[in-house]
Amino acid sequence: MDFQPLLVTPEQSIGESLWFIFRGSHLLVTDAEEIINLPDDKTSAFFAHFILRRHVIDQLQGRVCYGIEVSTQAASPPGYVFASLRSLFGRTDDALLSLAGRAFQIIDWDRTHLYCSRCGTPTTLHTHERARICPSCQLAFYPRIAPVVMGLIIRGQELLLARSPQFAPNVYSAIAGYCEPGESLEIALKREIREEVGVEVGNLQYFRSQSWPFPHSLMVAFTCHYQSGVIAPQPGEIEDARWFSMNDLPMLPHPVSVARQLIDATLALMKSRHHALH
Ligand SMILES: [Zn+2]
């Protein structure tokens, strides 16, 4: 899917616009059990008096995408509900989900950078960049993106998986943590793994990345190989960490997450190698 980031409404567009209407962190969608949809032009007009901020965020196949924040007083029209982004996983297509995450991050950036953090002057929107500018001292505020490294540790036919206290019950996943200023992704990942489970790894291989709008992370996933050390879970961060055989895994994260894709792809590769050997 190709995004065409936009700042202003283009002169030409095709069909109805795509409306990402947020109340707080919840998005307006059709009230349906399975597949959900966004509101149409007519429904979005219902919110005209409740708009707090409005951004042109993209153009998807000729359709202009708007990110809109409405006040907490705005009620959902009949047939629609305000739903959390997480609740939409698996119930809409990836392009819409990505755009919803993008709209949410732009709205969140806009509402949290209304004043200059250096001199306190109210900021204004930049005319040709996605930025807010301080008219007094010219400091620019861009949307924040926080890189998070993730590593799936392989040892023979086993994977090291761990549980954070915030995970859903019984779910285990790869190790992940924020990059610190000055670190490369590789250094950050080795440090996180050392801190969280006490082992040393090598042979890092990039897998893929995923935008994770809770609130503005960029997940960067790797596989790596165990080198040394005994598992020692970091108190407060890791509730449990263990080696799991590739044939006997615990509950894993949701299939939409890059963590799950990383685990599934690695397992598939391990199993095909295992079969080739036997
Ligand atoms: Zn300033």
PDB file of C-alpha atoms and ligand atoms in Angstrom:
ATOM      1  CA  MET A   1       0.000   0.000   0.000  1.00  0.00           C
ATOM      2  CA  ASP A   2       1.360   3.394  -0.965  1.00  0.00           C
ATOM      3  CA  PHE A   3       0.695   6.393   1.203  1.00  0.00           C
ATOM      4  CA  GLN A   4       0.793   9.862  -0.270  1.00  0.00           C
ATOM      5  CA  PRO A   5       1.211  12.064   2.765  1.00  0.00           C
ATOM      6  CA  LEU A   6      -0.669  15.321   2.337  1.00  0.00           C
ATOM      7  CA  LEU A   7      -0.941  18.543   4.283  1.00  0.00           C
ATOM      8  CA  VAL A   8      -3.767  20.288   2.401  1.00  0.00           C
ATOM      9  CA  THR A   9      -6.845  19.081   0.530  1.00  0.00           C
ATOM     10  CA  PRO A  10      -5.826  18.302  -3.077  1.00  0.00           C
ATOM     11  CA  GLU A  11      -7.698  19.909  -5.973  1.00  0.00           C
ATOM     12  CA  GLN A  12      -8.606  16.537  -7.398  1.00  0.00           C
ATOM     13  CA  SER A  13      -9.980  13.606  -5.514  1.00  0.00           C
ATOM     14  CA  ILE A  14     -11.965  10.518  -6.393  1.00  0.00           C
ATOM     15  CA  GLY A  15     -15.153   9.408  -4.666  1.00  0.00           C
ATOM     16  CA  GLU A  16     -16.000   9.905  -1.043  1.00  0.00           C
ATOM     17  CA  SER A  17     -13.399  10.937   1.466  1.00  0.00           C
ATOM     18  CA  LEU A  18     -12.171   8.630   4.213  1.00  0.00           C
ATOM     19  CA  TRP A  19     -13.045  10.026   7.632  1.00  0.00           C
ATOM     20  CA  PHE A  20     -11.018   9.043  10.664  1.00  0.00           C
ATOM     21  CA  ILE A  21     -13.027  10.694  13.424  1.00  0.00           C
ATOM     22  CA  PHE A  22     -11.553  10.348  16.896  1.00  0.00           C
ATOM     23  CA  ARG A  23     -13.113  11.112  20.249  1.00  0.00           C
ATOM     24  CA  GLY A  24     -10.168  10.871  22.636  1.00  0.00           C
ATOM     25  CA  SER A  25      -8.351   7.741  21.454  1.00  0.00           C
ATOM     26  CA  HIS A  26     -11.473   6.059  20.023  1.00  0.00           C
ATOM     27  CA  LEU A  27     -12.337   5.939  16.336  1.00  0.00           C
ATOM     28  CA  LEU A  28     -15.860   6.228  14.864  1.00  0.00           C
ATOM     29  CA  VAL A  29     -16.723   3.041  12.968  1.00  0.00           C
ATOM     30  CA  THR A  30     -19.847   1.177  11.922  1.00  0.00           C
ATOM     31  CA  ASP A  31     -21.435  -0.814  14.729  1.00  0.00           C
ATOM     32  CA  ALA A  32     -20.851  -4.316  13.365  1.00  0.00           C
ATOM     33  CA  GLU A  33     -19.711  -7.623  14.829  1.00  0.00           C
ATOM     34  CA  GLU A  34     -17.310  -8.680  12.108  1.00  0.00           C
ATOM     35  CA  ILE A  35     -16.136  -6.290   9.394  1.00  0.00           C
ATOM     36  CA  ILE A  36     -16.254  -2.639  10.336  1.00  0.00           C
ATOM     37  CA  ASN A  37     -16.248   0.450   8.133  1.00  0.00           C
ATOM     38  CA  LEU A  38     -15.626   4.157   8.373  1.00  0.00           C
ATOM     39  CA  PRO A  39     -18.411   6.763   8.265  1.00  0.00           C
ATOM     40  CA  ASP A  40     -19.429   8.215   4.885  1.00  0.00           C
ATOM     41  CA  ASP A  41     -19.399  11.911   3.907  1.00  0.00           C
ATOM     42  CA  LYS A  42     -22.979  12.404   5.097  1.00  0.00           C
ATOM     43  CA  THR A  43     -22.366  10.875   8.518  1.00  0.00           C
ATOM     44  CA  SER A  44     -19.154  12.809   9.035  1.00  0.00           C
ATOM     45  CA  ALA A  45     -21.057  16.086   8.419  1.00  0.00           C
ATOM     46  CA  PHE A  46     -23.042  15.230  11.553  1.00  0.00           C
ATOM     47  CA  PHE A  47     -19.972  16.276  13.606  1.00  0.00           C
ATOM     48  CA  ALA A  48     -19.525  19.753  12.088  1.00  0.00           C
ATOM     49  CA  HIS A  49     -20.133  21.545  15.401  1.00  0.00           C
ATOM     50  CA  PHE A  50     -17.911  19.282  17.472  1.00  0.00           C
ATOM     51  CA  ILE A  51     -14.610  19.463  15.545  1.00  0.00           C
ATOM     52  CA  LEU A  52     -11.571  20.365  17.662  1.00  0.00           C
ATOM     53  CA  ARG A  53      -8.924  19.721  14.991  1.00  0.00           C
ATOM     54  CA  ARG A  54      -8.874  18.546  11.425  1.00  0.00           C
ATOM     55  CA  HIS A  55      -5.910  17.343   9.364  1.00  0.00           C
ATOM     56  CA  VAL A  56      -5.591  16.103   5.824  1.00  0.00           C
ATOM     57  CA  ILE A  57      -3.478  13.031   6.429  1.00  0.00           C
ATOM     58  CA  ASP A  58      -3.230  11.116   3.198  1.00  0.00           C
ATOM     59  CA  GLN A  59      -4.710  10.122  -0.108  1.00  0.00           C
ATOM     60  CA  LEU A  60      -5.597   6.465  -0.576  1.00  0.00           C
ATOM     61  CA  GLN A  61      -6.349   5.433  -4.171  1.00  0.00           C
ATOM     62  CA  GLY A  62      -7.504   8.958  -4.967  1.00  0.00           C
ATOM     63  CA  ARG A  63      -9.648   9.304  -1.864  1.00  0.00           C
ATOM     64  CA  VAL A  64      -8.694  12.052   0.552  1.00  0.00           C
ATOM     65  CA  CYS A  65      -8.209  10.909   4.157  1.00  0.00           C
ATOM     66  CA  TYR A  66      -9.071  13.241   7.018  1.00  0.00           C
ATOM     67  CA  GLY A  67      -8.061  12.851  10.638  1.00  0.00           C
ATOM     68  CA  ILE A  68     -10.518  14.663  12.875  1.00  0.00           C
ATOM     69  CA  GLU A  69     -10.785  15.067  16.610  1.00  0.00           C
ATOM     70  CA  VAL A  70     -14.236  15.788  18.004  1.00  0.00           C
ATOM     71  CA  SER A  71     -15.089  16.985  21.507  1.00  0.00           C
ATOM     72  CA  THR A  72     -16.046  14.548  24.240  1.00  0.00           C
ATOM     73  CA  GLN A  73     -19.619  15.891  23.996  1.00  0.00           C
ATOM     74  CA  ALA A  74     -20.033  14.424  20.499  1.00  0.00           C
ATOM     75  CA  ALA A  75     -22.333  11.390  20.545  1.00  0.00           C
ATOM     76  CA  SER A  76     -22.076   8.616  17.961  1.00  0.00           C
ATOM     77  CA  PRO A  77     -24.836   8.719  15.310  1.00  0.00           C
ATOM     78  CA  PRO A  78     -27.179   5.715  14.921  1.00  0.00           C
ATOM     79  CA  GLY A  79     -25.369   2.657  13.535  1.00  0.00           C
ATOM     80  CA  TYR A  80     -21.919   3.858  14.654  1.00  0.00           C
ATOM     81  CA  VAL A  81     -19.720   3.467  17.716  1.00  0.00           C
ATOM     82  CA  PHE A  82     -16.460   4.941  18.971  1.00  0.00           C
ATOM     83  CA  ALA A  83     -14.075   1.980  19.259  1.00  0.00           C
ATOM     84  CA  SER A  84     -10.473   1.592  20.438  1.00  0.00           C
ATOM     85  CA  LEU A  85      -7.902   0.992  17.695  1.00  0.00           C
ATOM     86  CA  ARG A  86      -6.910  -2.300  19.293  1.00  0.00           C
ATOM     87  CA  SER A  87     -10.480  -3.578  19.035  1.00  0.00           C
ATOM     88  CA  LEU A  88     -10.305  -3.134  15.238  1.00  0.00           C
ATOM     89  CA  PHE A  89      -7.490  -5.662  14.742  1.00  0.00           C
ATOM     90  CA  GLY A  90      -8.614  -8.319  12.308  1.00  0.00           C
ATOM     91  CA  ARG A  91     -11.916  -6.554  11.614  1.00  0.00           C
ATOM     92  CA  THR A  92     -10.817  -4.210   8.840  1.00  0.00           C
ATOM     93  CA  ASP A  93      -8.190  -4.252   6.119  1.00  0.00           C
ATOM     94  CA  ASP A  94      -4.550  -3.416   6.790  1.00  0.00           C
ATOM     95  CA  ALA A  95      -4.626  -0.194   4.759  1.00  0.00           C
ATOM     96  CA  LEU A  96      -7.452   1.254   6.825  1.00  0.00           C
ATOM     97  CA  LEU A  97      -5.840   0.122  10.059  1.00  0.00           C
ATOM     98  CA  SER A  98      -2.513   1.749   9.112  1.00  0.00           C
ATOM     99  CA  LEU A  99      -4.249   4.960   8.136  1.00  0.00           C
ATOM    100  CA  ALA A 100      -6.223   4.963  11.374  1.00  0.00           C
ATOM    101  CA  GLY A 101      -2.953   4.640  13.295  1.00  0.00           C
ATOM    102  CA  ARG A 102      -1.441   7.441  11.253  1.00  0.00           C
ATOM    103  CA  ALA A 103      -4.476   9.705  11.793  1.00  0.00           C
ATOM    104  CA  PHE A 104      -4.389   8.990  15.517  1.00  0.00           C
ATOM    105  CA  GLN A 105      -0.686   9.842  15.788  1.00  0.00           C
ATOM    106  CA  ILE A 106      -1.087  13.096  13.851  1.00  0.00           C
ATOM    107  CA  ILE A 107      -4.028  14.193  16.011  1.00  0.00           C
ATOM    108  CA  ASP A 108      -2.164  13.217  19.165  1.00  0.00           C
ATOM    109  CA  TRP A 109       0.960  15.103  18.087  1.00  0.00           C
ATOM    110  CA  ASP A 110      -1.116  18.196  17.210  1.00  0.00           C
ATOM    111  CA  ARG A 111      -2.960  18.343  20.523  1.00  0.00           C
ATOM    112  CA  THR A 112       0.166  17.763  22.611  1.00  0.00           C
ATOM    113  CA  HIS A 113       2.328  20.453  20.933  1.00  0.00           C
ATOM    114  CA  LEU A 114       0.108  23.528  21.231  1.00  0.00           C
ATOM    115  CA  TYR A 115       2.803  25.444  23.146  1.00  0.00           C
ATOM    116  CA  CYS A 116       6.527  25.815  22.633  1.00  0.00           C
ATOM    117  CA  SER A 117       8.348  23.655  25.190  1.00  0.00           C
ATOM    118  CA  ARG A 118      11.291  26.118  25.183  1.00  0.00           C
ATOM    119  CA  CYS A 119       9.541  29.494  25.601  1.00  0.00           C
ATOM    120  CA  GLY A 120       5.848  28.726  26.179  1.00  0.00           C
ATOM    121  CA  THR A 121       4.517  30.676  23.161  1.00  0.00           C
ATOM    122  CA  PRO A 122       1.490  29.117  21.395  1.00  0.00           C
ATOM    123  CA  THR A 123       2.716  27.239  18.299  1.00  0.00           C
ATOM    124  CA  THR A 124       1.261  27.441  14.784  1.00  0.00           C
ATOM    125  CA  LEU A 125       1.010  24.837  12.017  1.00  0.00           C
ATOM    126  CA  HIS A 126       3.811  24.921   9.451  1.00  0.00           C
ATOM    127  CA  THR A 127       2.478  25.609   5.950  1.00  0.00           C
ATOM    128  CA  HIS A 128       4.404  22.978   3.989  1.00  0.00           C
ATOM    129  CA  GLU A 129       5.743  20.491   6.513  1.00  0.00           C
ATOM    130  CA  ARG A 130       4.049  18.279   9.085  1.00  0.00           C
ATOM    131  CA  ALA A 131       5.304  20.428  11.946  1.00  0.00           C
ATOM    132  CA  ARG A 132       4.188  22.966  14.522  1.00  0.00           C
ATOM    133  CA  ILE A 133       6.426  26.028  14.776  1.00  0.00           C
ATOM    134  CA  CYS A 134       7.019  28.484  17.592  1.00  0.00           C
ATOM    135  CA  PRO A 135       6.540  31.974  16.053  1.00  0.00           C
ATOM    136  CA  SER A 136       8.691  33.478  18.796  1.00  0.00           C
ATOM    137  CA  CYS A 137      11.825  31.281  18.853  1.00  0.00           C
ATOM    138  CA  GLN A 138      11.251  29.227  15.637  1.00  0.00           C
ATOM    139  CA  LEU A 139      11.601  25.856  17.376  1.00  0.00           C
ATOM    140  CA  ALA A 140       9.871  23.156  15.294  1.00  0.00           C
ATOM    141  CA  PHE A 141       7.856  20.244  16.672  1.00  0.00           C
ATOM    142  CA  TYR A 142       7.481  17.192  14.460  1.00  0.00           C
ATOM    143  CA  PRO A 143       5.329  14.138  15.180  1.00  0.00           C
ATOM    144  CA  ARG A 144       7.208  11.878  17.588  1.00  0.00           C
ATOM    145  CA  ILE A 145       8.157   8.376  16.560  1.00  0.00           C
ATOM    146  CA  ALA A 146       9.795   6.183  19.193  1.00  0.00           C
ATOM    147  CA  PRO A 147      11.800   3.196  17.891  1.00  0.00           C
ATOM    148  CA  VAL A 148      11.291  -0.038  19.817  1.00  0.00           C
ATOM    149  CA  VAL A 149      13.633  -2.950  19.125  1.00  0.00           C
ATOM    150  CA  MET A 150      12.334  -6.493  19.334  1.00  0.00           C
ATOM    151  CA  GLY A 151      14.390  -9.684  19.339  1.00  0.00           C
ATOM    152  CA  LEU A 152      13.369 -13.322  19.050  1.00  0.00           C
ATOM    153  CA  ILE A 153      16.185 -15.421  20.520  1.00  0.00           C
ATOM    154  CA  ILE A 154      16.895 -18.784  18.901  1.00  0.00           C
ATOM    155  CA  ARG A 155      18.860 -21.668  20.483  1.00  0.00           C
ATOM    156  CA  GLY A 156      18.835 -24.823  18.402  1.00  0.00           C
ATOM    157  CA  GLN A 157      15.187 -25.844  18.283  1.00  0.00           C
ATOM    158  CA  GLU A 158      14.106 -23.568  21.073  1.00  0.00           C
ATOM    159  CA  LEU A 159      12.910 -19.985  21.349  1.00  0.00           C
ATOM    160  CA  LEU A 160      13.298 -17.719  24.363  1.00  0.00           C
ATOM    161  CA  LEU A 161       9.923 -16.118  25.089  1.00  0.00           C
ATOM    162  CA  ALA A 162       8.990 -13.887  27.995  1.00  0.00           C
ATOM    163  CA  ARG A 163       5.981 -12.363  29.717  1.00  0.00           C
ATOM    164  CA  SER A 164       5.638  -8.747  30.761  1.00  0.00           C
ATOM    165  CA  PRO A 165       3.162  -8.091  33.611  1.00  0.00           C
ATOM    166  CA  GLN A 166       1.119  -5.982  31.120  1.00  0.00           C
ATOM    167  CA  PHE A 167       0.502  -8.882  28.723  1.00  0.00           C
ATOM    168  CA  ALA A 168      -2.822 -10.698  28.519  1.00  0.00           C
ATOM    169  CA  PRO A 169      -2.857 -13.782  30.813  1.00  0.00           C
ATOM    170  CA  ASN A 170      -0.562 -16.648  29.680  1.00  0.00           C
ATOM    171  CA  VAL A 171       0.738 -14.793  26.602  1.00  0.00           C
ATOM    172  CA  TYR A 172       4.501 -14.940  25.934  1.00  0.00           C
ATOM    173  CA  SER A 173       6.391 -12.952  23.317  1.00  0.00           C
ATOM    174  CA  ALA A 174       9.796 -11.834  22.047  1.00  0.00           C
ATOM    175  CA  ILE A 175      11.899  -9.357  24.052  1.00  0.00           C
ATOM    176  CA  ALA A 176      11.291  -5.672  23.270  1.00  0.00           C
ATOM    177  CA  GLY A 177      12.324  -2.264  24.539  1.00  0.00           C
ATOM    178  CA  TYR A 178      12.858   1.372  23.598  1.00  0.00           C
ATOM    179  CA  CYS A 179      16.001   2.599  21.921  1.00  0.00           C
ATOM    180  CA  GLU A 180      18.011   5.051  24.018  1.00  0.00           C
ATOM    181  CA  PRO A 181      19.495   8.236  22.506  1.00  0.00           C
ATOM    182  CA  GLY A 182      22.823   7.488  20.832  1.00  0.00           C
ATOM    183  CA  GLU A 183      22.192   3.766  20.387  1.00  0.00           C
ATOM    184  CA  SER A 184      22.050   1.837  17.137  1.00  0.00           C
ATOM    185  CA  LEU A 185      19.189  -0.641  16.862  1.00  0.00           C
ATOM    186  CA  GLU A 186      21.661  -3.508  17.265  1.00  0.00           C
ATOM    187  CA  ILE A 187      23.266  -2.104  20.426  1.00  0.00           C
ATOM    188  CA  ALA A 188      19.834  -1.302  21.873  1.00  0.00           C
ATOM    189  CA  LEU A 189      18.579  -4.820  21.247  1.00  0.00           C
ATOM    190  CA  LYS A 190      21.587  -6.494  22.836  1.00  0.00           C
ATOM    191  CA  ARG A 191      21.245  -4.205  25.868  1.00  0.00           C
ATOM    192  CA  GLU A 192      17.504  -4.836  26.231  1.00  0.00           C
ATOM    193  CA  ILE A 193      17.991  -8.594  26.054  1.00  0.00           C
ATOM    194  CA  ARG A 194      20.834  -8.458  28.584  1.00  0.00           C
ATOM    195  CA  GLU A 195      18.748  -6.299  30.966  1.00  0.00           C
ATOM    196  CA  GLU A 196      15.464  -8.167  30.632  1.00  0.00           C
ATOM    197  CA  VAL A 197      16.555 -11.795  30.555  1.00  0.00           C
ATOM    198  CA  GLY A 198      20.292 -11.767  31.284  1.00  0.00           C
ATOM    199  CA  VAL A 199      21.576 -13.509  28.152  1.00  0.00           C
ATOM    200  CA  GLU A 200      24.015 -12.480  25.426  1.00  0.00           C
ATOM    201  CA  VAL A 201      23.032 -12.781  21.751  1.00  0.00           C
ATOM    202  CA  GLY A 202      24.661 -12.420  18.338  1.00  0.00           C
ATOM    203  CA  ASN A 203      23.906 -12.862  14.646  1.00  0.00           C
ATOM    204  CA  LEU A 204      21.126 -10.271  14.590  1.00  0.00           C
ATOM    205  CA  GLN A 205      19.011 -10.405  11.459  1.00  0.00           C
ATOM    206  CA  TYR A 206      16.449  -7.787  10.527  1.00  0.00           C
ATOM    207  CA  PHE A 207      12.945  -9.190  10.005  1.00  0.00           C
ATOM    208  CA  ARG A 208      10.518  -6.299   9.425  1.00  0.00           C
ATOM    209  CA  SER A 209       9.057  -3.219  11.096  1.00  0.00           C
ATOM    210  CA  GLN A 210       5.586  -2.092  12.074  1.00  0.00           C
ATOM    211  CA  SER A 211       4.084   1.208  13.132  1.00  0.00           C
ATOM    212  CA  TRP A 212       2.422   0.739  16.520  1.00  0.00           C
ATOM    213  CA  PRO A 213       0.290   3.769  17.399  1.00  0.00           C
ATOM    214  CA  PHE A 214       0.093   3.210  21.183  1.00  0.00           C
ATOM    215  CA  PRO A 215       0.908   6.039  21.191  1.00  0.00           C
ATOM    216  CA  HIS A 216       3.755   6.476  18.666  1.00  0.00           C
ATOM    217  CA  SER A 217       6.100   3.495  18.491  1.00  0.00           C
ATOM    218  CA  LEU A 218       7.899   2.019  15.528  1.00  0.00           C
ATOM    219  CA  MET A 219       8.558  -1.658  16.210  1.00  0.00           C
ATOM    220  CA  VAL A 220      11.743  -2.978  14.568  1.00  0.00           C
ATOM    221  CA  ALA A 221      11.931  -6.764  14.731  1.00  0.00           C
ATOM    222  CA  PHE A 222      14.992  -9.012  14.552  1.00  0.00           C
ATOM    223  CA  THR A 223      15.881 -12.623  15.060  1.00  0.00           C
ATOM    224  CA  CYS A 224      19.096 -13.349  16.946  1.00  0.00           C
ATOM    225  CA  HIS A 225      21.000 -16.332  18.267  1.00  0.00           C
ATOM    226  CA  TYR A 226      21.791 -17.216  21.854  1.00  0.00           C
ATOM    227  CA  GLN A 227      25.451 -16.965  22.802  1.00  0.00           C
ATOM    228  CA  SER A 228      25.769 -17.241  26.576  1.00  0.00           C
ATOM    229  CA  GLY A 229      24.185 -16.702  29.978  1.00  0.00           C
ATOM    230  CA  VAL A 230      21.391 -18.157  32.111  1.00  0.00           C
ATOM    231  CA  ILE A 231      17.882 -16.676  32.000  1.00  0.00           C
ATOM    232  CA  ALA A 232      17.440 -14.091  34.769  1.00  0.00           C
ATOM    233  CA  PRO A 233      14.143 -12.155  34.412  1.00  0.00           C
ATOM    234  CA  GLN A 234      14.395  -8.453  35.253  1.00  0.00           C
ATOM    235  CA  PRO A 235      12.217  -7.744  38.320  1.00  0.00           C
ATOM    236  CA  GLY A 236       9.212  -5.544  37.504  1.00  0.00           C
ATOM    237  CA  GLU A 237       9.726  -5.833  33.734  1.00  0.00           C
ATOM    238  CA  ILE A 238       9.619  -9.568  33.096  1.00  0.00           C
ATOM    239  CA  GLU A 239       7.289 -11.835  35.019  1.00  0.00           C
ATOM    240  CA  ASP A 240       8.576 -15.059  33.476  1.00  0.00           C
ATOM    241  CA  ALA A 241      10.980 -16.056  30.697  1.00  0.00           C
ATOM    242  CA  ARG A 242      11.767 -19.547  29.420  1.00  0.00           C
ATOM    243  CA  TRP A 243      13.108 -21.613  26.577  1.00  0.00           C
ATOM    244  CA  PHE A 244      10.224 -23.156  24.652  1.00  0.00           C
ATOM    245  CA  SER A 245      10.593 -26.047  22.240  1.00  0.00           C
ATOM    246  CA  MET A 246       9.393 -25.154  18.734  1.00  0.00           C
ATOM    247  CA  ASN A 247       6.815 -27.939  19.096  1.00  0.00           C
ATOM    248  CA  ASP A 248       5.450 -26.806  22.436  1.00  0.00           C
ATOM    249  CA  LEU A 249       4.815 -23.070  22.474  1.00  0.00           C
ATOM    250  CA  PRO A 250       2.709 -21.039  24.921  1.00  0.00           C
ATOM    251  CA  MET A 251      -0.038 -18.585  23.938  1.00  0.00           C
ATOM    252  CA  LEU A 252       1.340 -16.012  21.511  1.00  0.00           C
ATOM    253  CA  PRO A 253       0.447 -12.360  20.720  1.00  0.00           C
ATOM    254  CA  HIS A 254      -2.306 -11.363  18.274  1.00  0.00           C
ATOM    255  CA  PRO A 255      -1.594 -12.304  14.609  1.00  0.00           C
ATOM    256  CA  VAL A 256      -1.697  -8.650  13.537  1.00  0.00           C
ATOM    257  CA  SER A 257       1.359  -7.815  15.681  1.00  0.00           C
ATOM    258  CA  VAL A 258       4.865  -7.926  14.256  1.00  0.00           C
ATOM    259  CA  ALA A 259       5.831  -9.981  17.330  1.00  0.00           C
ATOM    260  CA  ARG A 260       3.535 -12.789  16.219  1.00  0.00           C
ATOM    261  CA  GLN A 261       4.636 -12.504  12.581  1.00  0.00           C
ATOM    262  CA  LEU A 262       8.251 -12.719  13.740  1.00  0.00           C
ATOM    263  CA  ILE A 263       7.555 -15.849  15.800  1.00  0.00           C
ATOM    264  CA  ASP A 264       5.470 -17.525  13.062  1.00  0.00           C
ATOM    265  CA  ALA A 265       8.013 -16.841  10.295  1.00  0.00           C
ATOM    266  CA  THR A 266      10.917 -18.040  12.451  1.00  0.00           C
ATOM    267  CA  LEU A 267       9.061 -21.208  13.441  1.00  0.00           C
ATOM    268  CA  ALA A 268       8.215 -21.983   9.828  1.00  0.00           C
ATOM    269  CA  LEU A 269      11.885 -21.651   8.921  1.00  0.00           C
ATOM    270  CA  MET A 270      13.054 -23.766  11.882  1.00  0.00           C
ATOM    271  CA  LYS A 271      10.551 -26.503  11.050  1.00  0.00           C
ATOM    272  CA  SER A 272      11.491 -26.627   7.375  1.00  0.00           C
ATOM    273  CA  ARG A 273      15.178 -26.896   8.325  1.00  0.00           C
ATOM    274  CA  HIS A 274      14.368 -29.562  10.874  1.00  0.00           C
ATOM    275  CA  HIS A 275      12.461 -31.599   8.254  1.00  0.00           C
ATOM    276  CA  ALA A 276      15.281 -31.177   5.743  1.00  0.00           C
ATOM    277  CA  LEU A 277      17.687 -32.697   8.283  1.00  0.00           C
ATOM    278  CA  HIS A 278      15.559 -35.703   9.219  1.00  0.00           C
TER     279      HIS A 278
HETATM  280 ZN    ZN B   1       9.522  29.110  21.454  1.00  0.00          ZN
END
